[in-house]
mmCIF file of C-alpha atoms and ligand atoms in Angstrom:
data_model
loop_
_atom_site.group_PDB
_atom_site.id
_atom_site.type_symbol
_atom_site.label_atom_id
_atom_site.label_comp_id
_atom_site.label_asym_id
_atom_site.label_seq_id
_atom_site.Cartn_x
_atom_site.Cartn_y
_atom_site.Cartn_z
ATOM 1 C CA MET A 1 0.232 -0.240 0.276
ATOM 2 C CA THR A 2 1.390 3.533 -1.254
ATOM 3 C CA PRO A 3 1.830 5.971 2.374
ATOM 4 C CA ALA A 4 -0.546 9.447 2.754
ATOM 5 C CA LEU A 5 0.700 12.008 4.538
ATOM 6 C CA ILE A 6 -1.023 15.635 5.113
ATOM 7 C CA VAL A 7 0.226 17.932 7.558
ATOM 8 C CA HIS A 8 -1.161 21.347 8.710
ATOM 9 C CA GLY A 9 -0.462 24.753 10.913
ATOM 10 C CA GLY A 10 -3.491 25.494 12.210
ATOM 11 C CA ALA A 11 -6.089 27.788 10.004
ATOM 12 C CA GLY A 12 -7.072 31.710 10.577
ATOM 13 C CA ALA A 13 -6.046 34.845 9.333
ATOM 14 C CA ALA A 14 -4.361 34.850 6.578
ATOM 15 C CA THR A 15 -0.552 34.439 7.158
ATOM 16 C CA PRO A 16 1.630 38.102 6.781
ATOM 17 C CA PRO A 17 3.788 38.560 3.947
ATOM 18 C CA ALA A 18 7.017 38.397 5.745
ATOM 19 C CA LEU A 19 6.318 35.354 8.154
ATOM 20 C CA GLN A 20 5.114 33.446 4.767
ATOM 21 C CA THR A 21 9.126 32.061 3.859
ATOM 22 C CA GLU A 22 9.432 30.099 6.382
ATOM 23 C CA ARG A 23 5.889 28.879 7.943
ATOM 24 C CA ARG A 24 6.142 27.582 4.123
ATOM 25 C CA SER A 25 10.260 25.855 4.909
ATOM 26 C CA GLY A 26 9.007 24.600 8.377
ATOM 27 C CA LEU A 27 5.520 22.636 7.058
ATOM 28 C CA THR A 28 7.676 21.068 4.174
ATOM 29 C CA ALA A 29 10.238 20.106 6.848
ATOM 30 C CA ALA A 30 7.806 18.423 9.266
ATOM 31 C CA PHE A 31 6.242 16.511 6.494
ATOM 32 C CA GLU A 32 9.781 15.354 5.371
ATOM 33 C CA ALA A 33 10.151 14.122 8.945
ATOM 34 C CA GLY A 34 6.940 12.600 8.642
ATOM 35 C CA TRP A 35 7.120 10.797 4.685
ATOM 36 C CA ASN A 36 10.639 9.532 4.959
ATOM 37 C CA ILE A 37 9.090 7.469 8.304
ATOM 38 C CA LEU A 38 6.491 5.778 5.954
ATOM 39 C CA VAL A 39 8.686 5.865 3.159
ATOM 40 C CA GLN A 40 11.061 3.331 4.756
ATOM 41 C CA GLY A 41 8.210 0.964 5.964
ATOM 42 C CA GLY A 42 7.560 3.141 9.270
ATOM 43 C CA THR A 43 4.486 3.239 11.238
ATOM 44 C CA ALA A 44 1.404 5.824 10.842
ATOM 45 C CA LEU A 45 2.035 6.828 14.068
ATOM 46 C CA ASP A 46 5.584 6.950 13.721
ATOM 47 C CA ALA A 47 4.988 9.712 11.198
ATOM 48 C CA VAL A 48 2.522 12.196 13.059
ATOM 49 C CA VAL A 49 4.351 12.443 15.605
ATOM 50 C CA GLN A 50 7.705 12.802 14.143
ATOM 51 C CA ALA A 51 5.423 15.448 11.943
ATOM 52 C CA THR A 52 4.531 17.802 15.261
ATOM 53 C CA VAL A 53 7.031 17.592 17.356
ATOM 54 C CA THR A 54 9.276 19.326 14.237
ATOM 55 C CA LEU A 55 6.552 21.866 14.811
ATOM 56 C CA GLU A 56 6.079 21.830 18.337
ATOM 57 C CA ASP A 57 9.800 22.884 17.941
ATOM 58 C CA HIS A 58 9.435 25.354 14.956
ATOM 59 C CA PRO A 59 8.733 29.024 16.778
ATOM 60 C CA LEU A 60 6.352 29.712 14.222
ATOM 61 C CA PHE A 61 3.699 28.075 15.385
ATOM 62 C CA ASN A 62 1.241 28.463 18.046
ATOM 63 C CA ALA A 63 2.434 24.424 19.503
ATOM 64 C CA GLY A 64 5.300 23.987 21.768
ATOM 65 C CA LEU A 65 7.608 27.115 21.771
ATOM 66 C CA GLY A 66 6.083 29.470 20.103
ATOM 67 C CA SER A 67 3.230 28.973 21.491
ATOM 68 C CA CYS A 68 0.413 31.828 22.073
ATOM 69 C CA LEU A 69 0.387 33.069 26.199
ATOM 70 C CA THR A 70 -2.908 32.751 28.904
ATOM 71 C CA GLU A 71 -4.695 35.870 29.869
ATOM 72 C CA ASP A 72 -2.060 35.220 32.492
ATOM 73 C CA GLY A 73 1.261 35.579 30.440
ATOM 74 C CA THR A 74 1.387 31.677 31.541
ATOM 75 C CA VAL A 75 1.744 28.467 27.996
ATOM 76 C CA GLU A 76 -0.539 25.693 28.727
ATOM 77 C CA VAL A 77 -0.050 23.497 26.124
ATOM 78 C CA ASP A 78 -3.196 20.391 24.892
ATOM 79 C CA ALA A 79 -2.323 17.563 22.591
ATOM 80 C CA SER A 80 -3.845 14.463 21.315
ATOM 81 C CA LEU A 81 -3.419 11.195 18.997
ATOM 82 C CA MET A 82 -5.266 7.887 17.943
ATOM 83 C CA ASP A 83 -4.195 5.031 15.977
ATOM 84 C CA GLY A 84 -6.786 4.087 14.674
ATOM 85 C CA THR A 85 -6.234 0.650 14.212
ATOM 86 C CA THR A 86 -5.419 -0.411 18.223
ATOM 87 C CA PHE A 87 -8.637 2.408 18.958
ATOM 88 C CA GLN A 88 -5.790 3.337 21.274
ATOM 89 C CA THR A 89 -5.690 6.866 21.938
ATOM 90 C CA GLY A 90 -3.685 9.599 24.517
ATOM 91 C CA ALA A 91 -4.610 13.180 25.040
ATOM 92 C CA VAL A 92 -3.332 16.184 27.258
ATOM 93 C CA GLY A 93 -4.966 19.306 28.423
ATOM 94 C CA ALA A 94 -3.570 22.588 30.031
ATOM 95 C CA VAL A 95 -0.071 21.493 30.636
ATOM 96 C CA ARG A 96 2.972 23.745 32.129
ATOM 97 C CA ASN A 97 6.986 23.836 31.719
ATOM 98 C CA ILE A 98 6.389 20.861 28.576
ATOM 99 C CA LYS A 99 8.428 20.677 25.513
ATOM 100 C CA ASN A 100 6.998 18.465 23.037
ATOM 101 C CA ALA A 101 2.627 18.249 24.490
ATOM 102 C CA ILE A 102 2.536 15.377 21.049
ATOM 103 C CA GLN A 103 5.113 12.862 22.999
ATOM 104 C CA LEU A 104 3.555 13.390 26.260
ATOM 105 C CA ALA A 105 0.370 12.062 24.455
ATOM 106 C CA ARG A 106 2.436 9.919 23.133
ATOM 107 C CA ALA A 107 3.154 8.259 26.764
ATOM 108 C CA VAL A 108 0.367 8.149 27.608
ATOM 109 C CA MET A 109 -1.471 5.900 25.544
ATOM 110 C CA THR A 110 1.288 3.809 25.918
ATOM 111 C CA ASP A 111 1.055 3.187 29.348
ATOM 112 C CA GLY A 112 -2.796 2.998 28.748
ATOM 113 C CA ARG A 113 -3.620 3.139 32.448
ATOM 114 C CA HIS A 114 -5.617 6.486 31.148
ATOM 115 C CA VAL A 115 -6.650 8.480 28.063
ATOM 116 C CA PHE A 116 -6.678 11.183 29.246
ATOM 117 C CA LEU A 117 -4.317 13.366 31.319
ATOM 118 C CA VAL A 118 -4.565 17.119 32.705
ATOM 119 C CA GLY A 119 -2.200 20.891 34.293
ATOM 120 C CA GLU A 120 0.150 19.181 37.443
ATOM 121 C CA GLY A 121 -0.579 15.388 37.057
ATOM 122 C CA ALA A 122 0.324 15.460 32.839
ATOM 123 C CA GLU A 123 3.290 17.176 34.756
ATOM 124 C CA ARG A 124 4.663 15.330 36.683
ATOM 125 C CA PHE A 125 3.703 12.197 34.467
ATOM 126 C CA ALA A 126 5.784 14.630 32.389
ATOM 127 C CA ARG A 127 8.962 14.239 34.865
ATOM 128 C CA GLU A 128 8.349 10.183 35.072
ATOM 129 C CA HIS A 129 8.876 9.529 31.956
ATOM 130 C CA GLY A 130 11.968 11.599 31.266
ATOM 131 C CA LEU A 131 10.214 13.299 28.717
ATOM 132 C CA PRO A 132 12.017 16.961 28.378
ATOM 133 C CA HIS A 133 11.069 19.357 29.953
ATOM 134 C CA ALA A 134 11.295 23.489 29.111
ATOM 135 C CA THR A 135 10.652 26.453 31.368
ATOM 136 C CA ALA A 136 8.342 29.709 30.641
ATOM 137 C CA ASP A 137 10.619 31.785 29.275
ATOM 138 C CA GLU A 138 11.693 28.551 27.033
ATOM 139 C CA LEU A 139 8.561 28.952 25.270
ATOM 140 C CA ILE A 140 8.049 31.745 24.615
ATOM 141 C CA THR A 141 8.738 33.294 21.648
ATOM 142 C CA THR A 142 9.393 38.207 21.183
ATOM 143 C CA ARG A 143 7.399 36.577 18.997
ATOM 144 C CA GLN A 144 4.147 35.975 21.200
ATOM 145 C CA TYR A 145 5.659 38.420 24.226
ATOM 146 C CA GLN A 146 4.650 41.684 22.786
ATOM 147 C CA ARG A 147 1.268 39.962 21.065
ATOM 148 C CA TRP A 148 0.530 39.751 24.359
ATOM 149 C CA GLN A 149 1.594 42.753 25.868
ATOM 150 C CA ALA A 150 -0.331 44.709 22.754
ATOM 151 C CA GLN A 151 -3.239 42.346 23.210
ATOM 152 C CA GLN A 152 -3.150 41.920 19.529
ATOM 153 C CA THR A 153 -6.158 39.182 19.899
ATOM 154 C CA THR A 154 -5.736 38.079 15.545
ATOM 155 C CA GLY A 155 -6.961 35.525 14.843
ATOM 156 C CA GLU A 156 -3.432 33.463 12.917
ATOM 157 C CA PRO A 157 -3.286 30.843 12.333
ATOM 158 C CA GLY A 158 -0.703 28.405 14.044
ATOM 159 C CA THR A 159 -1.837 25.221 16.046
ATOM 160 C CA VAL A 160 -0.277 21.837 14.565
ATOM 161 C CA GLY A 161 -1.459 18.476 13.153
ATOM 162 C CA ALA A 162 -0.853 15.270 10.710
ATOM 163 C CA VAL A 163 -3.006 12.943 9.401
ATOM 164 C CA ALA A 164 -0.978 9.048 7.886
ATOM 165 C CA LEU A 165 -1.876 5.970 6.442
ATOM 166 C CA ASP A 166 1.265 3.995 6.844
ATOM 167 C CA SER A 167 2.424 0.980 3.656
ATOM 168 C CA SER A 168 0.143 -1.152 6.301
ATOM 169 C CA GLY A 169 -2.341 0.150 5.860
ATOM 170 C CA ARG A 170 -2.669 2.007 9.485
ATOM 171 C CA LEU A 171 -4.558 5.274 9.502
ATOM 172 C CA THR A 172 -3.076 7.918 12.877
ATOM 173 C CA ALA A 173 -4.184 11.513 14.019
ATOM 174 C CA ALA A 174 -2.244 13.637 16.155
ATOM 175 C CA THR A 175 -2.595 17.279 16.357
ATOM 176 C CA SER A 176 -1.224 19.289 19.201
ATOM 177 C CA THR A 177 -1.139 23.791 19.815
ATOM 178 C CA GLY A 178 -0.609 26.398 22.512
ATOM 179 C CA GLY A 179 -4.715 27.018 22.868
ATOM 180 C CA VAL A 180 -6.690 30.742 21.845
ATOM 181 C CA PHE A 181 -5.085 33.518 22.712
ATOM 182 C CA ASN A 182 -5.373 35.012 25.779
ATOM 183 C CA LYS A 183 -7.594 32.197 27.111
ATOM 184 C CA ARG A 184 -8.698 31.612 31.129
ATOM 185 C CA SER A 185 -5.300 29.631 32.805
ATOM 186 C CA GLY A 186 -7.345 25.257 33.281
ATOM 187 C CA ARG A 187 -9.284 25.888 29.649
ATOM 188 C CA VAL A 188 -8.800 22.969 27.268
ATOM 189 C CA GLY A 189 -9.678 23.536 23.887
ATOM 190 C CA ASP A 190 -10.687 20.766 21.209
ATOM 191 C CA THR A 191 -7.264 20.230 20.403
ATOM 192 C CA ALA A 192 -7.058 17.658 23.409
ATOM 193 C CA ILE A 193 -10.068 16.326 23.265
ATOM 194 C CA ILE A 194 -10.151 12.787 21.185
ATOM 195 C CA GLY A 195 -13.707 12.694 18.186
ATOM 196 C CA ALA A 196 -12.971 17.318 18.670
ATOM 197 C CA GLY A 197 -9.837 17.807 17.608
ATOM 198 C CA THR A 198 -8.326 14.389 16.195
ATOM 199 C CA TYR A 199 -9.967 10.950 15.907
ATOM 200 C CA ALA A 200 -8.879 8.110 13.730
ATOM 201 C CA ASP A 201 -10.236 4.178 12.088
ATOM 202 C CA SER A 202 -8.092 3.040 9.912
ATOM 203 C CA ALA A 203 -10.735 1.288 8.424
ATOM 204 C CA ILE A 204 -12.543 5.260 8.070
ATOM 205 C CA GLY A 205 -10.231 7.658 8.139
ATOM 206 C CA ALA A 206 -8.481 10.155 10.215
ATOM 207 C CA CYS A 207 -8.928 13.639 11.276
ATOM 208 C CA SER A 208 -6.859 16.755 12.695
ATOM 209 C CA ALA A 209 -9.224 19.627 12.528
ATOM 210 C CA THR A 210 -7.836 23.270 14.064
ATOM 211 C CA GLY A 211 -9.842 26.347 14.881
ATOM 212 C CA ASP A 212 -12.267 27.875 17.038
ATOM 213 C CA GLY A 213 -11.986 25.143 20.410
ATOM 214 C CA GLU A 214 -15.301 25.381 21.336
ATOM 215 C CA ASP A 215 -17.291 25.199 18.721
ATOM 216 C CA ILE A 216 -15.107 22.078 17.000
ATOM 217 C CA ILE A 217 -16.097 20.490 20.511
ATOM 218 C CA ARG A 218 -19.869 21.409 20.195
ATOM 219 C CA ALA A 219 -19.600 19.745 17.171
ATOM 220 C CA THR A 220 -17.763 16.799 17.572
ATOM 221 C CA LEU A 221 -16.092 17.864 14.400
ATOM 222 C CA ALA A 222 -13.270 15.072 13.887
ATOM 223 C CA ARG A 223 -15.463 11.861 14.566
ATOM 224 C CA THR A 224 -18.559 13.780 12.491
ATOM 225 C CA ALA A 225 -16.258 14.042 9.785
ATOM 226 C CA VAL A 226 -14.254 10.662 9.594
ATOM 227 C CA GLU A 227 -18.015 9.268 10.090
ATOM 228 C CA LEU A 228 -19.334 11.072 7.078
ATOM 229 C CA MET A 229 -16.859 8.673 4.463
ATOM 230 C CA ARG A 230 -18.336 5.811 6.645
ATOM 231 C CA GLY A 231 -18.727 3.350 3.280
ATOM 232 C CA GLY A 232 -16.002 4.643 0.866
ATOM 233 C CA LYS A 233 -17.388 8.383 0.418
ATOM 234 C CA ASP A 234 -15.117 10.683 -0.840
ATOM 235 C CA PRO A 235 -12.779 12.336 2.526
ATOM 236 C CA ALA A 236 -13.206 15.914 -0.406
ATOM 237 C CA GLN A 237 -16.723 16.286 0.311
ATOM 238 C CA ALA A 238 -17.069 14.600 3.625
ATOM 239 C CA ALA A 239 -14.623 17.376 4.796
ATOM 240 C CA ARG A 240 -17.188 20.179 3.468
ATOM 241 C CA THR A 241 -19.977 17.970 4.828
ATOM 242 C CA ALA A 242 -18.493 18.621 8.089
ATOM 243 C CA LEU A 243 -16.968 22.241 7.989
ATOM 244 C CA ALA A 244 -20.850 23.022 7.213
ATOM 245 C CA HIS A 245 -21.934 20.872 9.517
ATOM 246 C CA LEU A 246 -20.610 22.786 12.181
ATOM 247 C CA THR A 247 -20.617 26.381 10.199
ATOM 248 C CA ARG A 248 -24.477 25.685 10.437
ATOM 249 C CA ARG A 249 -24.730 24.371 14.667
ATOM 250 C CA THR A 250 -22.086 26.984 15.253
ATOM 251 C CA ARG A 251 -20.952 29.503 13.627
ATOM 252 C CA GLY A 252 -17.402 28.209 14.305
ATOM 253 C CA GLU A 253 -14.649 28.959 11.947
ATOM 254 C CA SER A 254 -12.789 26.140 11.220
ATOM 255 C CA GLY A 255 -10.024 23.831 8.901
ATOM 256 C CA LEU A 256 -9.603 20.412 9.006
ATOM 257 C CA ILE A 257 -7.479 17.503 6.996
ATOM 258 C CA LEU A 258 -8.361 14.137 6.088
ATOM 259 C CA LEU A 259 -7.372 10.487 4.877
ATOM 260 C CA ASP A 260 -8.781 7.570 3.726
ATOM 261 C CA PRO A 261 -7.701 3.731 3.591
ATOM 262 C CA PHE A 262 -7.606 4.249 0.272
ATOM 263 C CA GLY A 263 -4.954 7.452 0.458
ATOM 264 C CA ARG A 264 -7.671 10.129 -0.562
ATOM 265 C CA SER A 265 -7.344 12.953 1.120
ATOM 266 C CA GLY A 266 -9.824 15.624 2.001
ATOM 267 C CA VAL A 267 -8.684 20.070 2.784
ATOM 268 C CA VAL A 268 -10.968 22.431 4.164
ATOM 269 C CA TYR A 269 -10.773 25.722 6.023
ATOM 270 C CA ASN A 270 -13.528 28.928 6.302
ATOM 271 C CA THR A 271 -11.173 30.696 7.187
ATOM 272 C CA GLN A 272 -9.465 32.651 5.483
ATOM 273 C CA SER A 273 -5.766 31.248 5.165
ATOM 274 C CA MET A 274 -4.779 27.500 6.378
ATOM 275 C CA GLY A 275 -1.273 25.509 6.066
ATOM 276 C CA VAL A 276 -0.925 22.280 4.903
ATOM 277 C CA ALA A 277 1.675 20.286 3.373
ATOM 278 C CA PHE A 278 0.889 16.533 1.197
ATOM 279 C CA ARG A 279 1.624 15.143 -2.060
ATOM 280 C CA SER A 280 -0.757 15.032 -4.262
ATOM 281 C CA GLU A 281 -0.581 13.196 -8.619
ATOM 282 C CA GLY A 282 3.257 12.689 -7.138
ATOM 283 C CA ARG A 283 4.026 15.963 -6.560
ATOM 284 C CA PHE A 284 4.688 17.921 -3.154
ATOM 285 C CA VAL A 285 2.297 20.906 -2.497
ATOM 286 C CA VAL A 286 2.824 24.036 0.431
ATOM 287 C CA ARG A 287 0.599 26.282 1.550
ATOM 288 C CA VAL A 288 0.232 28.774 4.034
HETATM 289 N N1 LIG B 301 -7.834 24.766 18.344
HETATM 290 C C1 LIG B 301 -7.269 24.888 19.236
HETATM 291 C C2 LIG B 301 -7.349 25.687 20.582
HETATM 292 O O1 LIG B 301 -9.180 26.358 19.968
HETATM 293 C C3 LIG B 301 -7.213 26.602 18.832
HETATM 294 C C4 LIG B 301 -6.862 25.736 16.958
HETATM 295 O O2 LIG B 301 -6.023 25.049 16.246
HETATM 296 O O3 LIG B 301 -6.152 27.426 16.294
HETATM 297 O O4 LIG B 301 -7.303 25.221 20.898
#
């Protein structure tokens, strides 16, 4: 089976021209990190985690380094992932001082006792599992600090995610974010919620969503989109129908990426822009 991969860098306001080249190269590097794993026969799970880590480590995306700040001026991140074959999931919410939240979500999944850890308990779990720690100073970029100081609320894109199909037919999805600008401490968004921001079922499809988290949770967007592919239905159409459902019922703004077990894809958004990188008909495509 031919592998497939889509990486996204969030949906929101148009990317300022000065940031476009760097965002494009970040998405390209993330795609390559995941793609190299897939073409060497690696798993979809490793591919989505590696692609997501690459974007968490990039300062121009709202995840890991470069996360937006809460109203208290802190960083609290959310992340989740789902293996569509084993139906195992791992999620973390409102976590401080973690370098790569997606690796923490993966550790929660591998540990298997629980599927969702938040706050201090999640931070303790990260320490016990030896995951790289990062202080607020190490996670906050000058750019995000200045936005917070100026209370600049423009909905810049930057949440990150990936969906992959590996050569054994396994579908996996992952999503990671700093959340929404100026959120209350303790707020957890769709990115940490299986079925809202992330969902995968290897028999049907995989989805990673981005956008207005409260609305995405209300619409259980990722699971809705995947269920719309049941029976081999076209992912592009499923993505449009899921987004129309979100818009109609909540007026939310969002973007989502979908893959099905045949490697067919769907990419839609109702925001000004959405960063994506994928391969289509043998050609690499990257947009910001
Ligand atoms: N969905 C994310 C959240 O609400 C934010 C985003 O995707 O831009 O936390």
